[in-house]
Coordinates of C-alpha atoms and ligand atoms in Angstrom, one line a residue:
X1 CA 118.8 132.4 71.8
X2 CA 117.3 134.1 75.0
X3 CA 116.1 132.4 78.0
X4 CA 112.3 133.0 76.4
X5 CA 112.6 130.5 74.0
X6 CA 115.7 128.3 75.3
X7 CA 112.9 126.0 77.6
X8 CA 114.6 128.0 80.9
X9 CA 113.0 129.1 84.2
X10 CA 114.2 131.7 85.9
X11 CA 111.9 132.9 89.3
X12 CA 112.9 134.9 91.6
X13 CA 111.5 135.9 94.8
X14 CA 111.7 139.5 96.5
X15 CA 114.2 139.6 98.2
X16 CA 113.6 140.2 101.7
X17 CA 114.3 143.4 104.5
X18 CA 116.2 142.5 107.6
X19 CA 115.5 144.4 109.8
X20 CA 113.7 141.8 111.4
X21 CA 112.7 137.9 111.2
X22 CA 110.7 136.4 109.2
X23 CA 107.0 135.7 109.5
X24 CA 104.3 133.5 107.4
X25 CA 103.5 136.1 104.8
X26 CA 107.4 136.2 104.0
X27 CA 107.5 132.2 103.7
X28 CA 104.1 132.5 101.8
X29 CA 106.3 134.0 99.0
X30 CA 109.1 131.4 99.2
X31 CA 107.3 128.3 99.1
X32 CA 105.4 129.7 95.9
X33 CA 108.2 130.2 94.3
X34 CA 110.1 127.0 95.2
X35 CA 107.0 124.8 94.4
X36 CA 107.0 126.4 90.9
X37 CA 110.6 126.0 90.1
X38 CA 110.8 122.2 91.4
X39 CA 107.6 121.9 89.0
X40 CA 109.6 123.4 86.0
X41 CA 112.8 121.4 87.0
X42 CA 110.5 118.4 87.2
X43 CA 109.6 119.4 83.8
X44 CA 112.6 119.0 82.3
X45 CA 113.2 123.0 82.4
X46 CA 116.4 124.1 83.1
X47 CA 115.7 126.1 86.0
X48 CA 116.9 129.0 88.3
X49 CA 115.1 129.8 91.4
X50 CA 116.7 132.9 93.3
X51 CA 116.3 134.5 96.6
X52 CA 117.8 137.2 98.6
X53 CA 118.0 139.8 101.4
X54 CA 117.4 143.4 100.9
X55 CA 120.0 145.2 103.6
X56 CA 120.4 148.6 102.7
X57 CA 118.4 151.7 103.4
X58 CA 116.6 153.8 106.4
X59 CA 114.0 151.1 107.6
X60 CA 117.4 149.0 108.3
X61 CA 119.2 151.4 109.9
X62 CA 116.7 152.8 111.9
X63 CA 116.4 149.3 113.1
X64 CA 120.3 149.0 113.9
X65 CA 120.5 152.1 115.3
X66 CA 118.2 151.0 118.1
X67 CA 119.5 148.0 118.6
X68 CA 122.9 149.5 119.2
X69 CA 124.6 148.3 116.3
X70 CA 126.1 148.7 112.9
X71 CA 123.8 148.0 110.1
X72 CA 126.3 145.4 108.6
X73 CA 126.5 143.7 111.6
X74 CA 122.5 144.0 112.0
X75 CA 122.3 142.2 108.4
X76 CA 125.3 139.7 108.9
X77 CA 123.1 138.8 112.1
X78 CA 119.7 138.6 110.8
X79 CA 120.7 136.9 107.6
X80 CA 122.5 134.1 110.0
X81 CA 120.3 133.4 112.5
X82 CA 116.6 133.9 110.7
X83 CA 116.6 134.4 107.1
X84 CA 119.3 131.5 105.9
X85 CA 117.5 129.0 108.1
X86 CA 114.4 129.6 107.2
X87 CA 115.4 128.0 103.6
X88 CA 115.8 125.0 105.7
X89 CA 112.8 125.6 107.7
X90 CA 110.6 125.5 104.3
X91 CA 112.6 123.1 102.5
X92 CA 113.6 125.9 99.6
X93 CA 115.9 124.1 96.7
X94 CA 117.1 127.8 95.6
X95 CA 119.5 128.0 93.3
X96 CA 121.5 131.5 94.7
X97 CA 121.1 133.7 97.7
X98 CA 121.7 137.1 97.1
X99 CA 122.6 139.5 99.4
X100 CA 122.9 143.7 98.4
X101 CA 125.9 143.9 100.8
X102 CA 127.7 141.5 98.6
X103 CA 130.3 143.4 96.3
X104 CA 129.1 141.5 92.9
X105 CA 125.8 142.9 93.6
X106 CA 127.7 146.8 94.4
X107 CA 129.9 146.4 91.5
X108 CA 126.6 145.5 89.4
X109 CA 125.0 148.6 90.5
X110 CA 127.8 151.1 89.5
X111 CA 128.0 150.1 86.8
X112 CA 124.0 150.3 85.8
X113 CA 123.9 153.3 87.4
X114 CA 126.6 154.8 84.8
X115 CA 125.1 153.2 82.2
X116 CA 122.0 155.5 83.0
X117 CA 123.6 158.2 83.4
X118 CA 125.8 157.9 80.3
X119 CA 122.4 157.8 78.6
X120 CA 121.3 161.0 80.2
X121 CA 118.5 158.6 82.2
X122 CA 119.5 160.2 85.2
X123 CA 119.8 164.0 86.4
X124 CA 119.8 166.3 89.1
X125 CA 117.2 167.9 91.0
X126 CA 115.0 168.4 93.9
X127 CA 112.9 166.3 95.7
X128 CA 110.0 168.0 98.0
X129 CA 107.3 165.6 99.6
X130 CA 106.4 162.7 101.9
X131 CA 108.6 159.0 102.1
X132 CA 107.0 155.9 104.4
X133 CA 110.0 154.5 106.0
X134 CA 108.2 151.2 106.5
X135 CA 107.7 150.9 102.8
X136 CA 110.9 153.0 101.3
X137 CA 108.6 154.3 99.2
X138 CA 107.9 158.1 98.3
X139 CA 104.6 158.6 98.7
X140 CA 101.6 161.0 97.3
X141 CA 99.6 162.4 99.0
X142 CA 96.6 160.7 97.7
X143 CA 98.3 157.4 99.1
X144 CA 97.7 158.6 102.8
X145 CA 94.7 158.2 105.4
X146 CA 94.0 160.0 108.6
X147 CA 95.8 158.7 111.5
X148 CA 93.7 156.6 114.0
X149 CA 94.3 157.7 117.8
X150 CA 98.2 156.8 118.0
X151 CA 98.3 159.8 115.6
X152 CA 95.0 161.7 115.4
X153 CA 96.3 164.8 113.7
X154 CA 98.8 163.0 111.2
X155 CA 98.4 161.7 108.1
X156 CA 99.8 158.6 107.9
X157 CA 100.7 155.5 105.2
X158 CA 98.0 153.2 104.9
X159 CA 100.3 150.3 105.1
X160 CA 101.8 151.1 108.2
X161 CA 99.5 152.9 109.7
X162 CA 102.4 155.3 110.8
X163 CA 103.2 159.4 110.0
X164 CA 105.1 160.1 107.1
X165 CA 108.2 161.9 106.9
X166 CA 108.6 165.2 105.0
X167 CA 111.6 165.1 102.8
X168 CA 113.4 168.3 101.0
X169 CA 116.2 167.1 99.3
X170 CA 118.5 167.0 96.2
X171 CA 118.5 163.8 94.8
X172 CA 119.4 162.5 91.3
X173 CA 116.3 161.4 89.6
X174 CA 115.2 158.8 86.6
X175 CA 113.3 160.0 83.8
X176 CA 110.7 157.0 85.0
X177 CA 108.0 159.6 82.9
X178 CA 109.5 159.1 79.5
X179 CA 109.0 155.2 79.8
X180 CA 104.8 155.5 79.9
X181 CA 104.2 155.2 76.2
X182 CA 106.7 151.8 76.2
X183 CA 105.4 150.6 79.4
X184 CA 101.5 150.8 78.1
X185 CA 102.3 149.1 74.9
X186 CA 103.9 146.1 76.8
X187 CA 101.1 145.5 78.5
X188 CA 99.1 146.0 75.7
X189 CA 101.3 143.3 73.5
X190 CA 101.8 140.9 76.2
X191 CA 98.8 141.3 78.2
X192 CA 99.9 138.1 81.0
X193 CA 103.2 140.2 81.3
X194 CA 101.3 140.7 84.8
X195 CA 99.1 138.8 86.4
X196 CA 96.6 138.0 87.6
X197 CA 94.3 140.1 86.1
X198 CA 92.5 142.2 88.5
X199 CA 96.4 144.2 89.9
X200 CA 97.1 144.0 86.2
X201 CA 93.9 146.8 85.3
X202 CA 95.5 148.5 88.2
X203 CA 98.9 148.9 87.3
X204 CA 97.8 149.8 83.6
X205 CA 95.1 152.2 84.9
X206 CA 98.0 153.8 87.2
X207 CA 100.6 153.7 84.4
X208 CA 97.4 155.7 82.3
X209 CA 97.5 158.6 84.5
X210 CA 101.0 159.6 84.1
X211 CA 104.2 158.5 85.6
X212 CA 106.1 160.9 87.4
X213 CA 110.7 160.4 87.3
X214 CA 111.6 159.0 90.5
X215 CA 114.3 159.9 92.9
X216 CA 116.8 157.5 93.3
X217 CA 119.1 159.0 95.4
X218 CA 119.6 159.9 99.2
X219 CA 121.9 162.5 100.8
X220 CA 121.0 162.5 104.4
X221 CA 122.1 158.9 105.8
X222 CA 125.2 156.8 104.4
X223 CA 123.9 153.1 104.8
X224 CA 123.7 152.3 100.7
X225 CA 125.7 152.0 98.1
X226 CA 126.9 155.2 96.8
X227 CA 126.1 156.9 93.6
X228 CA 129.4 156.2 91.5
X229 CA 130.0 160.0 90.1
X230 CA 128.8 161.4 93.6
X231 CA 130.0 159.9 96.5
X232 CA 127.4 162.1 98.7
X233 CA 124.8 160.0 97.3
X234 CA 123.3 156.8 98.2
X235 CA 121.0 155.0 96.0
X236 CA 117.9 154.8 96.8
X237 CA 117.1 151.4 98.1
X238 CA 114.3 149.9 96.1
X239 CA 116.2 151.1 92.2
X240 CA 119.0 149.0 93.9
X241 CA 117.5 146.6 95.1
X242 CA 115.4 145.5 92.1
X243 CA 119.1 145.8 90.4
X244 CA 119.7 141.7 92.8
X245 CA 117.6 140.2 89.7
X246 CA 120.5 140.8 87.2
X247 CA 123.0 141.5 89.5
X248 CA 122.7 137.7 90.7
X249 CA 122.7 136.0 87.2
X250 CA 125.9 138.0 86.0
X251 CA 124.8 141.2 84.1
X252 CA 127.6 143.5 83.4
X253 CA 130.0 140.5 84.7
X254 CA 129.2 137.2 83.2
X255 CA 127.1 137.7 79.8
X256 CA 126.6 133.9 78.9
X257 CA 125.2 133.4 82.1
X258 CA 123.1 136.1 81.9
X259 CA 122.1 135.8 78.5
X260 CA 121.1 131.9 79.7
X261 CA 119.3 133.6 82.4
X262 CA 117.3 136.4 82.0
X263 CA 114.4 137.3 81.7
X264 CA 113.2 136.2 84.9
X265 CA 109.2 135.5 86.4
X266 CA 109.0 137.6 89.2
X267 CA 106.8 136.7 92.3
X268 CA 105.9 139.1 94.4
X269 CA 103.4 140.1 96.5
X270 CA 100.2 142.6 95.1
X271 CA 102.3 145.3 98.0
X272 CA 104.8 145.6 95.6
X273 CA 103.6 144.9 92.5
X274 CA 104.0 148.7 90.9
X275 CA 108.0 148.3 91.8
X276 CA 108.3 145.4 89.9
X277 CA 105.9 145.9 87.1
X278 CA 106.2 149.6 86.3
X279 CA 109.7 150.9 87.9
X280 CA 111.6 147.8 86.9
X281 CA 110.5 147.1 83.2
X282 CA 111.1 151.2 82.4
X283 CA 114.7 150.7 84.1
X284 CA 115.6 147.4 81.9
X285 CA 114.2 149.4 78.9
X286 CA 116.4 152.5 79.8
X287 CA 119.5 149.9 80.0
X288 CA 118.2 148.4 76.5
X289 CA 117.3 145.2 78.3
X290 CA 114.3 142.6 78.1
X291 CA 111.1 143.7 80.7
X292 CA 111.0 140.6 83.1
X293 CA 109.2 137.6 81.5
X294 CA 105.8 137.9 83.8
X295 CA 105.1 139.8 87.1
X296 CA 102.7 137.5 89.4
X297 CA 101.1 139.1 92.1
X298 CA 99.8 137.1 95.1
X299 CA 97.2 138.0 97.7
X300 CA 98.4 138.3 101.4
X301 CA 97.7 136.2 104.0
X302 CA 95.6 137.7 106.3
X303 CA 95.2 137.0 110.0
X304 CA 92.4 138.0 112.2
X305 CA 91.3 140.1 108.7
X306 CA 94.6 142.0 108.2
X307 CA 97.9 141.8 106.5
X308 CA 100.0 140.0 108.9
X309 CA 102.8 141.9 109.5
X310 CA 105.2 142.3 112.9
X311 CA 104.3 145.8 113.0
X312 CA 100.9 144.6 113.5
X313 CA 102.0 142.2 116.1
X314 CA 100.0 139.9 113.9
X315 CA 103.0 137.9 112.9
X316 CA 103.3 134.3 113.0
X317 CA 107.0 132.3 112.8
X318 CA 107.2 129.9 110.3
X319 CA 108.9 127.5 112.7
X320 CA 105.7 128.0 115.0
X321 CA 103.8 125.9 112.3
X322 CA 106.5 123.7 110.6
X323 CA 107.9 122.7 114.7
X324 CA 104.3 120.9 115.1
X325 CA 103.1 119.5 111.4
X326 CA 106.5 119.5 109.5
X327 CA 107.5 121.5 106.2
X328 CA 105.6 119.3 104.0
X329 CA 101.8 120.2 105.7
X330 CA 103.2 124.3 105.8
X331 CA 103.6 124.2 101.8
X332 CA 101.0 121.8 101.3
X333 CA 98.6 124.0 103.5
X334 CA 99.3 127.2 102.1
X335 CA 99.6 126.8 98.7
X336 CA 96.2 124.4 98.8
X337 CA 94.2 126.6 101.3
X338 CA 94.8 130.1 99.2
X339 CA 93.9 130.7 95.8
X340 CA 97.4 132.0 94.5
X341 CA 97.0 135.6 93.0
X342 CA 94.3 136.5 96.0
X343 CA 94.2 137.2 99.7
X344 CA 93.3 134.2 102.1
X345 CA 92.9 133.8 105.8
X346 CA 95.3 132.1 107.8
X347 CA 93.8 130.2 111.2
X348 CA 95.2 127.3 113.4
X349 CA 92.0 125.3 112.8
X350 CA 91.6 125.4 109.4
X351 CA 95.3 124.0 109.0
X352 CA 94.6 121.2 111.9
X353 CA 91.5 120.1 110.0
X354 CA 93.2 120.1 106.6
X355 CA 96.1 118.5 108.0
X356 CA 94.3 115.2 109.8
X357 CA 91.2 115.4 106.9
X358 CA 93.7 115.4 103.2
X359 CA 97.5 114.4 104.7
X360 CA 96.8 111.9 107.6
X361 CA 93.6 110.6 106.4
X362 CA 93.4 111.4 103.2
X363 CA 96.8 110.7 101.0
X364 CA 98.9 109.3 104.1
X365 CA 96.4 106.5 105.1
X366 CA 96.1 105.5 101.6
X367 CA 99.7 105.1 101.1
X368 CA 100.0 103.4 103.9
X369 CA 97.2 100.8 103.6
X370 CA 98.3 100.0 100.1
X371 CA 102.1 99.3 101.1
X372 CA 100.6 96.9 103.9
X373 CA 98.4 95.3 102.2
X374 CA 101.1 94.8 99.4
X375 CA 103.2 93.2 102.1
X376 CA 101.0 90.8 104.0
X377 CA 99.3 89.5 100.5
X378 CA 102.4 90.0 98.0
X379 CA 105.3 89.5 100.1
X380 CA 106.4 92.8 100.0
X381 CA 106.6 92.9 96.5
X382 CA 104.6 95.1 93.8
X383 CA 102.3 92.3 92.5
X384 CA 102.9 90.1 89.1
X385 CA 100.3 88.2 87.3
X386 CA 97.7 90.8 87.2
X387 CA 94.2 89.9 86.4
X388 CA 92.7 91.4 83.0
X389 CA 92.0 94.9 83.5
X390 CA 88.2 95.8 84.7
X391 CA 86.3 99.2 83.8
X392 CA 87.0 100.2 87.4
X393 CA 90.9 100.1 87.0
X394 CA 90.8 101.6 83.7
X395 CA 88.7 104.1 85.6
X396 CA 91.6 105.1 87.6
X397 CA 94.6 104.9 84.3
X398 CA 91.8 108.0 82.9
X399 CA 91.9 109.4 86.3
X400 CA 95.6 109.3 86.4
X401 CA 95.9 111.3 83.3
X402 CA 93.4 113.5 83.4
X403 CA 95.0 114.9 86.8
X404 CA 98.1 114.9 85.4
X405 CA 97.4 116.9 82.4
X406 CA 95.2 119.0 84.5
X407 CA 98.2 119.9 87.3
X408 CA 100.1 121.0 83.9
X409 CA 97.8 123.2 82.6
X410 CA 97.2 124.8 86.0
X411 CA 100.6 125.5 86.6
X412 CA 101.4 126.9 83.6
X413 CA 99.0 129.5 84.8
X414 CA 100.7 129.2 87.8
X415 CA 97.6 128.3 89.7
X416 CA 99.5 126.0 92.2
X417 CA 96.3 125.4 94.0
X418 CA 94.4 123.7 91.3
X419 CA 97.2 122.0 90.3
X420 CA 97.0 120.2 94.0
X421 CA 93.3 119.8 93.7
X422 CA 93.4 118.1 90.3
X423 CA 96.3 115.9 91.4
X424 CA 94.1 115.1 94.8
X425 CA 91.4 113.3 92.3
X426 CA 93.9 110.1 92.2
X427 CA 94.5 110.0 96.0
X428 CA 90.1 110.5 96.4
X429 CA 89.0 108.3 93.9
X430 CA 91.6 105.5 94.9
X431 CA 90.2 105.5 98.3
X432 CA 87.3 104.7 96.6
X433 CA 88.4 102.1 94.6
X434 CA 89.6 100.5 97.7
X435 CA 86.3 100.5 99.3
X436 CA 84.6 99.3 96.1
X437 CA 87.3 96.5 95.1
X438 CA 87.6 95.1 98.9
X439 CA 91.3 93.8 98.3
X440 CA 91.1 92.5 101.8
X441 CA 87.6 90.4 100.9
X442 CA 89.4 89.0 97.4
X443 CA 92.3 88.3 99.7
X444 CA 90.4 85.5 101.5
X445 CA 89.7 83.3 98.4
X446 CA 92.5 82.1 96.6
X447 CA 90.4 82.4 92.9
X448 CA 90.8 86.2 93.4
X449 CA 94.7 86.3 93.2
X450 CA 95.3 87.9 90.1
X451 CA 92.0 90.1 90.2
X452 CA 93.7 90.9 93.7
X453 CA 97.0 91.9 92.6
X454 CA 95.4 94.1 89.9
X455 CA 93.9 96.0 92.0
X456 CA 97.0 96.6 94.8
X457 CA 98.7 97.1 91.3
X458 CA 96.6 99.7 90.2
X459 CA 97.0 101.2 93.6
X460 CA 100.4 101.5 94.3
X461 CA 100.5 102.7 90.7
X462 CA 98.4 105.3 91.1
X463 CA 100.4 106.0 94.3
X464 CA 103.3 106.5 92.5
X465 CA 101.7 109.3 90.0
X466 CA 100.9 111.2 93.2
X467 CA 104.7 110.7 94.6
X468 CA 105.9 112.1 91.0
X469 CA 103.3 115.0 90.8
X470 CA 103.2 116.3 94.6
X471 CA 106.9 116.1 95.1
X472 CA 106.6 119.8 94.2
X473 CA 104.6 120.5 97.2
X474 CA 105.4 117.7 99.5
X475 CA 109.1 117.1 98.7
X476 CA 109.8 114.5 102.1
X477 CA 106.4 112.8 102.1
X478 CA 107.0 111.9 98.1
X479 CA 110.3 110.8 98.8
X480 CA 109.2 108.5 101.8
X481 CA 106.3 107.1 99.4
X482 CA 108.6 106.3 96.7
X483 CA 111.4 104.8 98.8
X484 CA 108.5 102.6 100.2
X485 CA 106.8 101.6 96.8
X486 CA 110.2 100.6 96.0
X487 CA 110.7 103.2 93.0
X488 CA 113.8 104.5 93.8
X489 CA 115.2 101.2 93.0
X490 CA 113.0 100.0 89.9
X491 CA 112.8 103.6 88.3
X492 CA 115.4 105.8 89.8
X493 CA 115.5 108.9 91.8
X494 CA 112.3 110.8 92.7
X495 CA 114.0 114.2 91.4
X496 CA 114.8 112.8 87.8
X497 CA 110.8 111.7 87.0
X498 CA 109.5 114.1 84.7
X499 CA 106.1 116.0 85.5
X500 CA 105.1 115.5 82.2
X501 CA 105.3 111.6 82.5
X502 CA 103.8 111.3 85.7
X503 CA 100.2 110.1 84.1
X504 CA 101.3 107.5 82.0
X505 CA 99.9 104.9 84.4
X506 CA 101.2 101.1 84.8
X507 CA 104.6 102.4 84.7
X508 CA 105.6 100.9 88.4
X509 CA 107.6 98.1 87.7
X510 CA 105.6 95.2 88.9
X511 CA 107.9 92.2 91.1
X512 CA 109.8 95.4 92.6
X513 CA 110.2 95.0 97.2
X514 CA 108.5 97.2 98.8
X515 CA 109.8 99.2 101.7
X516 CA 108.4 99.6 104.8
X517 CA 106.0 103.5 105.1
X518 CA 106.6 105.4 108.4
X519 CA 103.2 107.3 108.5
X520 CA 103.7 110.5 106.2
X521 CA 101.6 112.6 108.2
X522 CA 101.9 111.1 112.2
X523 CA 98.6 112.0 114.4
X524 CA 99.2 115.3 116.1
X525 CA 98.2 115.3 119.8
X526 CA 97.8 118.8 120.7
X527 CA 96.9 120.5 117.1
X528 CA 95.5 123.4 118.3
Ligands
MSP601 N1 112.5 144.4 100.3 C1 111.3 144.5 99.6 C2 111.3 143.8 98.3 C3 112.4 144.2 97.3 S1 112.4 143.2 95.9 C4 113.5 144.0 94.9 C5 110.1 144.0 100.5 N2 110.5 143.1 101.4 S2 109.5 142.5 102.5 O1 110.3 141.7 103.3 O2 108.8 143.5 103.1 O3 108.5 141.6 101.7 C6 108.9 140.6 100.9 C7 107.7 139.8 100.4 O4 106.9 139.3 101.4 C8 106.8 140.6 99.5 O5 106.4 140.0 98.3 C9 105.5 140.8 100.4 O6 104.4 140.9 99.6 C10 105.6 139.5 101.1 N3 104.7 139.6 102.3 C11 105.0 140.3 103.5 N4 103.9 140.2 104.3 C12 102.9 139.4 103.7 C13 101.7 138.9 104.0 N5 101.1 139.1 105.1 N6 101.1 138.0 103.1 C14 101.7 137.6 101.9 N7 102.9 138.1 101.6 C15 103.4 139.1 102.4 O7 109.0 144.3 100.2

């Protein structure tokens, strides 16, 4: 059995350069990734969610150089003091960390690279033309603009904005150009293979005009890992680096767990999308291995209308954002705010007003008036005795499963956003129950009692489908809420509810304490 059909999820994320910290785009691509794995895990999937660091190559060494150190060391730095914590930072459940220094991912690499070459995928010859050291990426020169007045007579990458360098080398090459026919046809036979649709036309209308083999060696610097029948060579850094995705889940080392593994969803962002989507697939093909199960490309995050990048001086830290509203409002934000697969703009304001309007107000409020009023009129226990059930509070059982099903349909599409807004019907329309229903009016006349503890009932109940089906997103503020509705006692831990039963509604154990709610989402005095 392969991990296609075995009910696994395996995503993994880019793995990341060092050479310098991280910023929002780079977290942008981590939370994605971790709030579709926890979805799948919630789902009963057995899943894998792995991330990395990308340490070999110029951009890294440049980067070391000038800073007066070994590249190792550079890496062994970074990776401590930035790109570790910010797993923390976000609240990432990842599953492995992968580094390229590590020796299981060298080993790995050797031996793929032999396998290649055993297949006569890989020969010698001479490389002529332009590489961006910003993107390690050779370059055409159809891919470069005119300099702007840093560099008025250069031609530079459009990325970067920077000159390109001129390289004349012998290198070894892969026959990348015998892999078009294969690569068009999977496209062709699985045509979500990438997504979403509009970098899909462009890969397949780049893949259309001819592929070109690649160099994948380098003979001028040393900081790689060496080519294993010619220790002159280093690889180059992107055919290695795109190696960490089998190189981490035991190719060429641990077959069961690779087998269990692979093939992988790979997230990435639309920057890189013709690495992972035309290089990668024709290299698993050349080592007789499964293409990747779907390439997802999402937008950028844009700031002041560009890709925010620290070259651009455009780049925001994560812990600049997470230090004031918490992890839960960054992932919640982002992945609510942006329509995953396109580019969105980031801005303090537009977070602020999200944060106080949907968190505080919206879903925090509610969760916190309902547990109150649970405790003053219930004695701090889900009510008992419920009145018969009204077309209002069946109202709210449809609403209940109609967002539910409609989160699961979105994410399998992987559109994490209208997953969030379909969930968000419960936490709107129970606000409006609450206005409608007046719990605090019924709670003045003792007649009401049982129509009263219907409707907290139907509340808290309908607060418990949201703790089940954001805990994705929001992992802490779901937790807090279902500590306080007393859950983890009456149904068990938060983790272990399944996705897929989250909209069965009346399932919160009535007679159950309730605990007492901290806000979720505390006022913020200084948002801005
Ligand atoms: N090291 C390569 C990936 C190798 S994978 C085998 C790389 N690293 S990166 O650090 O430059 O970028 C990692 C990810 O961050 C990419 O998916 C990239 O698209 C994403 N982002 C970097 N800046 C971004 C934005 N401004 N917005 C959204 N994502 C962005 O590429």
């Amino acid at each position: 059995m392969t991990a296609a059909d075995n009910g696994s999820f395996f995503i993994a994320t880019p793995i990341f350069y060092v050479n310098d910290v991280p910023h929002i785009g780079h977290a942008y691509t981590e939370v994605a990734a971790d709030v579709l794995a926890r979805w799948m895990r919630q789902s009963g999937k057995d899943t894998w969610l792995l991330t990395g660091t990308d340490e070999h190559g110029q951009k890294i060494l440049r980067t070391a150089v000038a800073n007066g150190v070994e590249p190792k060391a550079w890496a062994d730095e970074l990776v401590a003091r930035a790109w570790l914590p910010l797993l923390d930072t976000l609240n990432i459940a990842n599953d492995d960390f992968i580094r390229t220094t590590e020796d299981r991912h060298k080993q790995a690499v050797h031996k793929f690279l032999t396998l290649l070459h055993d297949k006569g995928f890989i020969y010698e010859g001479d490389y002529e033309g332009y590489y961006c050291v910003g993107c390690e990426e050779y370059k055409q020169s159809a891919d470069l603009i005119d300099g702007s007045e840093d560099f008025p007579d250069a031609r530079v990458c459009h990325m970067h904005g920077r000159p390109v360098e001129v390289l004349k080398e012998t290198n070894y090459f892969f026959r990348l150009s015998q892999f078009q026919d294969r690569l068009l046809e999977l496209y062709a036979s699985q045509p979500d293979f990438i997504q979403p649709d509009s970098v899909r036309n462009e890969i397949v209308a780049f893949v259309n005009r001819g592929l070109e083999d690649l160099s994948i060696s380098r003979s001028t610097f040393e900081w790689g890992i060496d080519i294993p029948w010619d220790s002159s060579h280093v690889t180059y850094v992107w055919f290695e680096a795109l190696l960490n995705y089998i190189t981490a889940t035991g190719w060429g080392s641990d077959d069961d767990t690779f087998a269990k593994r692979w093939p992988a969803v790979q997230l990435v962002g639309k920057d890189i999308a013709r690495f992972h989507a035309v290089i990668w697939p024709a290299m698993l093909m050349a080592a007789d291995l499964e293409p990747p199960k779907r390439v997802f490309a999402h937008g950028w995050l844009l700031v002041g209308g560009e890709k925010m990048s620290k070259s651009k001086l455009t780049g925001i830290a994560p812990s600049d954002i997470t230090d004031v509203f918490g992890s839960d409002a960054f992932r919640y934000y982002f992945m609510r705010a942006i329509t995953f697969g396109q580019d969105g703009s980031f801005s303090w304001e537009d977070l602020s007003a999200r944060y106080e309007a949907e968190l505080a107000n919206g879903w925090g409020n509610l969760a916190s008036r309902v547990i109150a009023m649970v405790t003053r009129y219930f004695d701090g226990k889900i009510p008992t005795e419920l009145g018969a059930v009204l077309p209002a509070d069946q109202a709210i059982h449809d609403t209940i499963d109609t967002a539910a099903h409609g989160a699961a349909k979105a994410m399998s599409t992987f559109a994490i956003n209208e997953a969030i807004a379909s969930t968000w019907r419960i936490v709107d329309e129970l606000n409006g129950y609450l206005t409608e229903q007046e719990p605090w009016v019924l709670a003045k006349d003792d007649a009401h009692r049982q129509r009263l503890a219907r409707v907290l009932y139907t509340a808290a109940d309908g607060l418990r489908a949201t703790a089940i089906l954001l805990s994705p997103v929001m992992p802490e503020a779901s937790q807090k809420l279902w500590v306080a509705l007393g859950a983890d006692n009456s149904v068990g831990p938060l983790t272990k509810q399944l996705l897929t039963e989250a909209g069965t509604h009346s399932t919160l154990p009535p007679g159950t304490p309730v605990a007492e709610l901290v806000p979720l989402f505390p006022r913020i005095e200084s948002a801005e």
